[in-house]
mmCIF file of C-alpha atoms in Angstrom:
data_model
loop_
_atom_site.group_PDB
_atom_site.id
_atom_site.type_symbol
_atom_site.label_atom_id
_atom_site.label_comp_id
_atom_site.label_asym_id
_atom_site.label_seq_id
_atom_site.Cartn_x
_atom_site.Cartn_y
_atom_site.Cartn_z
ATOM 1 C CA MET A 1 28.439 125.923 85.664
ATOM 2 C CA ASN A 2 28.475 124.274 82.360
ATOM 3 C CA LYS A 3 29.482 120.695 81.640
ATOM 4 C CA MET A 4 32.892 121.701 80.224
ATOM 5 C CA ASN A 5 33.963 123.435 83.444
ATOM 6 C CA GLN A 6 32.813 120.474 85.535
ATOM 7 C CA LYS A 7 34.939 118.066 83.448
ATOM 8 C CA GLY A 8 37.929 120.366 83.785
ATOM 9 C CA ILE A 9 37.511 120.522 87.553
ATOM 10 C CA VAL A 10 37.187 116.724 87.773
ATOM 11 C CA VAL A 11 40.353 116.250 85.678
ATOM 12 C CA LEU A 12 42.200 118.778 87.832
ATOM 13 C CA LEU A 13 41.085 117.036 91.024
ATOM 14 C CA ILE A 14 42.171 113.642 89.629
ATOM 15 C CA VAL A 15 45.587 115.029 88.657
ATOM 16 C CA LEU A 16 46.031 116.667 92.069
ATOM 17 C CA GLY A 17 44.962 113.447 93.798
ATOM 18 C CA LEU A 18 47.473 111.399 91.765
ATOM 19 C CA LEU A 19 50.233 113.916 92.512
ATOM 20 C CA LEU A 20 49.397 113.706 96.201
ATOM 21 C CA ILE A 21 49.459 109.889 96.150
ATOM 22 C CA PHE A 22 52.768 109.693 94.218
ATOM 23 C CA GLY A 23 54.329 112.446 96.322
ATOM 24 C CA SER A 24 53.353 110.644 99.528
ATOM 25 C CA PHE A 25 54.696 107.354 98.178
ATOM 26 C CA TYR A 26 58.031 108.992 97.333
ATOM 27 C CA TRP A 27 58.332 110.845 100.648
ATOM 28 C CA PHE A 28 57.303 108.012 102.951
ATOM 29 C CA GLU A 29 58.571 104.938 101.040
ATOM 30 C CA LEU A 30 61.210 105.598 98.358
ATOM 31 C CA ARG A 31 63.129 108.401 100.105
ATOM 32 C CA PRO A 32 63.591 106.571 103.459
ATOM 33 C CA THR A 33 64.619 103.381 101.647
ATOM 34 C CA LYS A 34 67.264 105.259 99.657
ATOM 35 C CA ILE A 35 68.571 107.029 102.790
ATOM 36 C CA ARG A 36 68.813 103.747 104.735
ATOM 37 C CA GLN A 37 70.708 102.149 101.860
ATOM 38 C CA GLU A 38 73.158 105.089 101.621
ATOM 39 C CA CYS A 39 73.712 105.106 105.396
ATOM 40 C CA SER A 40 74.485 101.376 105.505
ATOM 41 C CA TRP A 41 77.880 101.890 103.856
ATOM 42 C CA VAL A 42 80.874 104.124 104.606
ATOM 43 C CA LYS A 43 83.009 105.382 101.730
ATOM 44 C CA HIS A 44 86.808 105.169 102.059
ATOM 45 C CA THR A 45 89.417 106.517 99.659
ATOM 46 C CA ASP A 46 92.926 105.194 99.091
ATOM 47 C CA GLU A 47 95.050 108.141 98.018
ATOM 48 C CA ALA A 48 96.717 108.238 94.622
ATOM 49 C CA ILE A 49 100.409 107.375 94.464
ATOM 50 C CA PRO A 50 102.401 109.386 91.913
ATOM 51 C CA ALA A 51 104.692 107.699 89.423
ATOM 52 C CA LYS A 52 108.370 107.455 90.373
ATOM 53 C CA PRO A 53 110.945 107.177 87.587
ATOM 54 C CA ALA A 54 113.974 104.938 87.955
ATOM 55 C CA MET A 55 117.194 106.888 88.681
ATOM 56 C CA SER A 56 120.825 105.995 88.993
ATOM 57 C CA GLU A 57 122.907 106.822 92.056
ATOM 58 C CA GLU A 58 124.498 109.747 90.228
ATOM 59 C CA GLU A 59 121.102 111.210 89.290
ATOM 60 C CA LEU A 60 119.950 110.887 92.885
ATOM 61 C CA ARG A 61 123.043 112.759 94.090
ATOM 62 C CA VAL A 62 122.594 115.525 91.485
ATOM 63 C CA LYS A 63 118.938 115.998 92.494
ATOM 64 C CA GLY A 64 119.907 116.022 96.176
ATOM 65 C CA ILE A 65 117.742 113.018 97.058
ATOM 66 C CA ILE A 66 120.674 111.253 98.689
ATOM 67 C CA LYS A 67 123.398 112.967 100.689
ATOM 68 C CA ASP A 68 126.895 113.282 99.257
ATOM 69 C CA ASP A 69 128.545 113.853 102.587
ATOM 70 C CA CYS A 70 127.697 111.477 105.400
ATOM 71 C CA LYS A 71 130.469 112.730 107.644
ATOM 72 C CA GLY A 72 128.837 113.928 110.835
ATOM 73 C CA SER A 73 129.886 115.416 114.086
ATOM 74 C CA GLY A 74 130.454 112.060 115.726
ATOM 75 C CA TYR A 75 126.833 111.902 116.870
ATOM 76 C CA VAL A 76 125.799 108.448 118.146
ATOM 77 C CA SER A 77 122.138 107.448 118.421
ATOM 78 C CA ILE A 78 120.674 105.599 121.377
ATOM 79 C CA PHE A 79 120.924 102.443 119.267
ATOM 80 C CA SER A 80 124.725 102.767 119.151
ATOM 81 C CA GLU A 81 124.774 103.775 115.493
ATOM 82 C CA SER A 82 126.806 106.708 114.336
ATOM 83 C CA PHE A 83 125.374 109.440 112.122
ATOM 84 C CA GLU A 84 127.524 108.167 109.254
ATOM 85 C CA GLU A 85 126.104 104.629 109.538
ATOM 86 C CA ILE A 86 122.534 105.910 109.605
ATOM 87 C CA CYS A 87 123.177 108.221 106.641
ATOM 88 C CA GLU A 88 124.808 105.466 104.568
ATOM 89 C CA ARG A 89 122.009 103.017 105.371
ATOM 90 C CA ASN A 90 119.382 105.599 104.331
ATOM 91 C CA ASN A 91 121.290 106.336 101.113
ATOM 92 C CA LYS A 92 121.475 102.621 100.239
ATOM 93 C CA GLN A 93 117.763 102.194 100.945
ATOM 94 C CA THR A 94 116.917 105.183 98.720
ATOM 95 C CA ILE A 95 119.130 103.858 95.914
ATOM 96 C CA GLU A 96 117.316 100.494 96.117
ATOM 97 C CA GLU A 97 113.920 102.214 95.977
ATOM 98 C CA TYR A 98 114.873 104.161 92.847
ATOM 99 C CA LYS A 99 116.418 101.219 90.930
ATOM 100 C CA THR A 100 113.103 100.450 89.255
ATOM 101 C CA ASP A 101 110.382 102.837 88.227
ATOM 102 C CA ARG A 102 106.954 102.747 89.838
ATOM 103 C CA PRO A 103 103.846 103.460 87.763
ATOM 104 C CA ALA A 104 101.243 105.887 89.048
ATOM 105 C CA VAL A 105 98.429 104.350 91.076
ATOM 106 C CA PRO A 106 95.109 106.204 90.827
ATOM 107 C CA ALA A 107 92.970 106.996 93.851
ATOM 108 C CA LYS A 108 90.564 104.203 94.701
ATOM 109 C CA ASP A 109 87.207 104.390 96.469
ATOM 110 C CA TRP A 110 85.888 101.449 98.443
ATOM 111 C CA TYR A 111 83.065 100.875 100.885
ATOM 112 C CA SER A 112 82.686 99.070 104.194
ATOM 113 C CA LYS A 113 79.603 98.304 106.242
ATOM 114 C CA ALA A 114 78.726 101.154 108.599
ATOM 115 C CA SER A 115 78.926 100.565 112.323
ATOM 116 C CA GLU A 116 75.757 100.948 114.364
ATOM 117 C CA LYS A 117 76.881 104.402 115.571
ATOM 118 C CA GLN A 118 77.720 105.606 112.055
ATOM 119 C CA TYR A 119 74.395 104.318 110.741
ATOM 120 C CA ASP A 120 72.382 105.997 113.517
ATOM 121 C CA PHE A 121 74.231 109.288 113.051
ATOM 122 C CA CYS A 122 73.668 109.258 109.277
ATOM 123 C CA ILE A 123 69.967 108.396 109.610
ATOM 124 C CA LYS A 124 69.392 111.223 112.099
ATOM 125 C CA GLU A 125 71.467 113.654 110.030
ATOM 126 C CA LYS A 126 69.244 113.002 106.997
ATOM 127 C CA GLY A 127 66.058 113.515 108.986
ATOM 128 C CA LEU A 128 64.844 109.961 109.569
ATOM 129 C CA VAL A 129 63.990 108.443 112.909
ATOM 130 C CA ARG A 130 64.946 104.844 113.432
#
């Protein structure tokens, strides 16, 4: 072997050794640390709420959101309210809700600390042993 081949082999061995050291460091130090950090928190999502335009009583009746006819069959609930009273109360509540418009609320993500069970499950699922 000539000197040039020996230098090339030495450089190759040094590069392979460095790759082995950095790969081991990632696999046994950085990766487990990242997994433990991710498993410490649980992600929750609050659903988005669509916008609701303000509407008058007439608009609500036209769109069928409130009932025009609250005359029932004389049905009485266990709370001694007639169908008509319940219907009228629901209509009034709906009219109040639609008096002002509501802007859209986007979905929101938030995190809470994972319980011991959730943490253990996540760690095992990702291949780490506690």
